[in-house]
Coordinates of C-alpha atoms in Angstrom, one line a residue:
M1455 CA -38.7 39.3 -5.6
N1456 CA -36.7 38.9 -2.4
Y1457 CA -33.3 37.6 -3.5
S1458 CA -31.9 37.3 0.0
K1459 CA -34.6 34.8 1.0
I1460 CA -33.9 32.8 -2.2
T1461 CA -30.2 32.9 -1.6
T1462 CA -30.6 31.9 2.0
A1463 CA -32.9 29.0 1.0
A1464 CA -30.5 27.8 -1.7
L1465 CA -27.6 28.0 0.8
A1466 CA -29.5 26.0 3.4
L1467 CA -30.5 23.4 0.8
T1468 CA -26.8 23.1 -0.4
L1469 CA -25.5 22.8 3.1
T1470 CA -28.1 20.2 4.0
F1471 CA -27.4 18.0 0.9
G1472 CA -23.6 18.6 1.2
L1473 CA -23.6 17.8 4.9
G1474 CA -25.8 14.8 4.3
N1475 CA -23.5 13.4 1.7
Q1476 CA -20.5 14.0 3.9
L1477 CA -22.2 12.3 6.8
S1478 CA -23.2 9.4 4.5
A1479 CA -19.5 9.0 3.5
Q1480 CA -18.4 9.2 7.1
K1481 CA -21.0 6.5 8.1
M1482 CA -19.8 4.3 5.2
M1483 CA -16.2 4.6 6.3
Q1484 CA -17.1 3.9 9.9
K1485 CA -18.8 0.6 8.8
E1486 CA -15.7 -0.5 6.8
K1487 CA -13.4 -3.1 8.4
T1488 CA -10.2 -1.1 8.8
V1489 CA -6.7 -2.0 9.8
M1490 CA -4.5 0.4 11.7
V1491 CA -1.1 1.1 10.0
G1492 CA 1.2 3.8 11.1
G1493 CA -1.4 5.2 13.5
A1494 CA -4.0 5.6 10.8
A1495 CA -7.0 3.6 9.8
M1496 CA -6.7 2.1 6.3
Y1497 CA -10.0 2.1 4.5
P1498 CA -10.8 -0.7 2.0
S1499 CA -12.8 1.9 0.0
K1500 CA -9.6 4.0 -0.6
N1501 CA -6.9 3.2 -3.0
I1502 CA -3.3 2.3 -2.1
V1503 CA -1.9 5.8 -2.4
E1504 CA -4.9 7.4 -0.5
N1505 CA -4.3 5.1 2.4
A1506 CA -0.5 5.1 2.4
V1507 CA -0.2 8.9 2.7
N1508 CA -1.9 8.6 6.1
S1509 CA 0.6 6.1 7.6
K1510 CA 3.3 7.8 9.6
D1511 CA 5.3 4.6 9.2
H1512 CA 5.4 4.9 5.4
T1513 CA 6.5 8.5 4.8
T1514 CA 9.8 7.3 3.1
L1515 CA 7.9 4.9 0.9
V1516 CA 5.4 7.6 -0.1
A1517 CA 8.2 10.0 -0.9
A1518 CA 9.9 7.3 -3.0
V1519 CA 6.6 6.6 -4.9
K1520 CA 6.2 10.3 -5.7
A1521 CA 9.9 10.6 -6.8
A1522 CA 9.6 7.6 -9.1
G1523 CA 6.4 9.0 -10.6
L1524 CA 4.3 5.9 -9.6
V1525 CA 1.5 7.7 -7.8
E1526 CA -0.9 7.5 -10.8
T1527 CA -0.1 3.8 -11.4
L1528 CA -0.8 2.9 -7.7
Q1529 CA -4.0 4.9 -7.9
S1530 CA -5.2 3.0 -11.0
K1531 CA -7.7 0.1 -11.0
G1532 CA -5.0 -2.6 -10.4
P1533 CA -5.4 -4.8 -8.6
F1534 CA -1.9 -4.8 -7.0
T1535 CA -0.4 -6.6 -4.0
V1536 CA 2.1 -4.3 -2.4
F1537 CA 4.8 -5.4 0.1
A1538 CA 5.3 -2.0 1.8
P1539 CA 8.5 -1.4 3.7
T1540 CA 8.3 0.8 6.8
N1541 CA 10.5 3.8 7.5
E1542 CA 12.5 1.6 9.8
A1543 CA 13.0 -0.8 6.9
F1544 CA 14.4 2.0 4.8
A1545 CA 16.6 3.1 7.8
K1546 CA 18.3 -0.4 7.8
L1547 CA 19.7 0.3 4.3
P1548 CA 23.4 1.5 4.2
A1549 CA 23.8 5.2 5.0
G1550 CA 23.0 7.4 2.0
T1551 CA 21.1 4.8 0.0
V1552 CA 17.7 6.4 0.3
E1553 CA 19.1 9.9 -0.5
T1554 CA 20.9 8.5 -3.5
V1555 CA 18.0 6.7 -5.0
L1556 CA 15.7 9.6 -4.5
K1557 CA 17.8 11.8 -6.8
P1558 CA 16.2 12.5 -10.2
E1559 CA 19.1 11.0 -12.1
N1560 CA 18.4 7.6 -10.3
K1561 CA 14.7 7.5 -11.1
A1562 CA 15.1 4.3 -13.1
M1563 CA 16.8 2.5 -10.2
L1564 CA 14.2 3.8 -7.7
T1565 CA 11.4 2.6 -10.0
S1566 CA 13.0 -0.8 -10.3
I1567 CA 13.3 -1.1 -6.5
L1568 CA 9.7 0.0 -5.9
T1569 CA 8.1 -2.1 -8.6
Y1570 CA 10.0 -5.1 -7.2
H1571 CA 7.7 -4.7 -4.1
V1572 CA 4.5 -5.1 -6.3
V1573 CA 2.9 -8.3 -7.5
P1574 CA 0.0 -8.1 -10.0
G1575 CA -3.3 -9.2 -8.6
R1576 CA -4.8 -9.2 -5.1
I1577 CA -3.1 -11.8 -3.0
S1578 CA -4.2 -12.4 0.6
S1579 CA -2.0 -13.8 3.3
K1580 CA -4.3 -16.9 3.4
E1581 CA -3.7 -17.5 -0.3
L1582 CA 0.1 -17.0 0.2
A1583 CA 0.1 -19.5 3.1
A1584 CA -1.8 -22.1 1.0
W1585 CA 0.5 -21.7 -2.0
I1586 CA 3.6 -22.0 0.3
K1587 CA 2.2 -25.2 1.7
K1588 CA 1.3 -26.5 -1.7
G1589 CA 4.8 -25.6 -2.9
N1590 CA 6.5 -27.7 -0.1
G1591 CA 7.5 -24.6 1.9
K1592 CA 8.1 -22.1 -0.9
Y1593 CA 6.1 -20.0 -3.4
M1594 CA 7.6 -17.8 -6.0
A1595 CA 5.8 -14.8 -7.6
K1596 CA 6.9 -12.5 -10.5
T1597 CA 6.9 -8.9 -9.6
V1598 CA 5.8 -5.9 -11.7
Q1599 CA 9.6 -5.2 -12.0
G1600 CA 10.0 -8.6 -13.7
E1601 CA 12.0 -10.6 -11.2
D1602 CA 10.8 -13.1 -8.6
L1603 CA 10.1 -12.9 -4.9
T1604 CA 10.2 -16.1 -2.8
F1605 CA 7.7 -16.6 0.0
W1606 CA 8.1 -18.9 2.9
M1607 CA 6.8 -19.4 6.4
K1608 CA 8.4 -19.7 9.9
G1609 CA 5.7 -20.8 12.3
K1610 CA 2.6 -18.8 11.3
N1611 CA 4.6 -15.8 10.0
I1612 CA 5.0 -15.2 6.3
Y1613 CA 8.4 -14.1 5.0
V1614 CA 9.5 -12.9 1.6
S1615 CA 13.1 -13.1 0.2
D1616 CA 14.5 -11.2 -2.7
M1617 CA 17.0 -12.5 -5.4
K1618 CA 19.9 -11.2 -3.3
G1619 CA 18.9 -13.2 -0.2
N1620 CA 17.4 -10.3 1.9
K1621 CA 14.5 -11.5 4.0
A1622 CA 11.5 -9.5 5.1
K1623 CA 8.8 -10.5 7.6
V1624 CA 5.2 -9.5 6.9
T1625 CA 4.4 -7.6 10.1
I1626 CA 0.8 -6.5 9.1
A1627 CA -1.0 -8.6 6.6
D1628 CA -4.2 -8.1 4.5
V1629 CA -4.5 -4.3 4.6
N1630 CA -7.3 -4.2 1.9
Q1631 CA -7.5 -1.4 -0.5
S1632 CA -10.0 -0.6 -3.3
N1633 CA -7.4 -1.5 -5.9
G1634 CA -5.5 -4.3 -4.1
V1635 CA -3.9 -5.2 -0.8
I1636 CA -0.9 -4.1 1.2
H1637 CA 1.3 -6.3 3.3
V1638 CA 3.6 -4.3 5.6
I1639 CA 7.2 -5.6 5.7
D1640 CA 10.2 -4.9 7.9
T1641 CA 12.9 -4.9 5.3
V1642 CA 13.4 -3.3 1.9
L1643 CA 13.7 -5.9 -0.9
M1644 CA 16.3 -5.4 -3.7
P1645 CA 16.1 -6.6 -7.3

C-alpha cells in the first residue's frame, strides 16, 4: 500500500473542503450589509464583541469591557442595544478617570458605567425616533445597570442623556450584530 499517495489525497481533500468552507464564509460576509466603524466593517453575523475588537475607535471601550469581565456577557445571545462611546468620548472625561476605573479594585464601578450603556433588546434608531415622537419629544429606557437613559432628538439626530445631565449624540446608528445592535455615541454616559 502506498501511504504517500493516500496521505497526499487526504491532504488535498482536506484543503479543498477547508478552503471551500473558508471561501463560503468569505462570500457570505461579502453579501452582508456592513457598516464601517473605526475603519473596519461590522458584520451582522458577528456578535458585539467580535465586531467591536476590530474598531480602532473603540479600543478603550474594548479594554474596559475586558477589565470588567463583560466579554462573555456581550458575546451571549442577548439581544442587547449598546450605546458605544468612542475613544474620543473617553478622552473627554477628566484626566485620570479611565485609568482609575480600569484598576481591579474599581471593577464594580466600571461594570456599573459599562452596563449603563446597554439596554435589553434590539432597538433600532427608527424605533427610538418613533418612541421619542410618541413620547412628546422624550423616551426613557431602563439600562442593564438599572437606571434610565433619556432619548430625544434635535433635527434628525438622536441624542441620549444620562441621569447626571451628560448628553451624547448618536454618530453612527444601527450597526447590527448577531446578538443586538450598536449605536456609536460621542460622550461617555455616567450613572
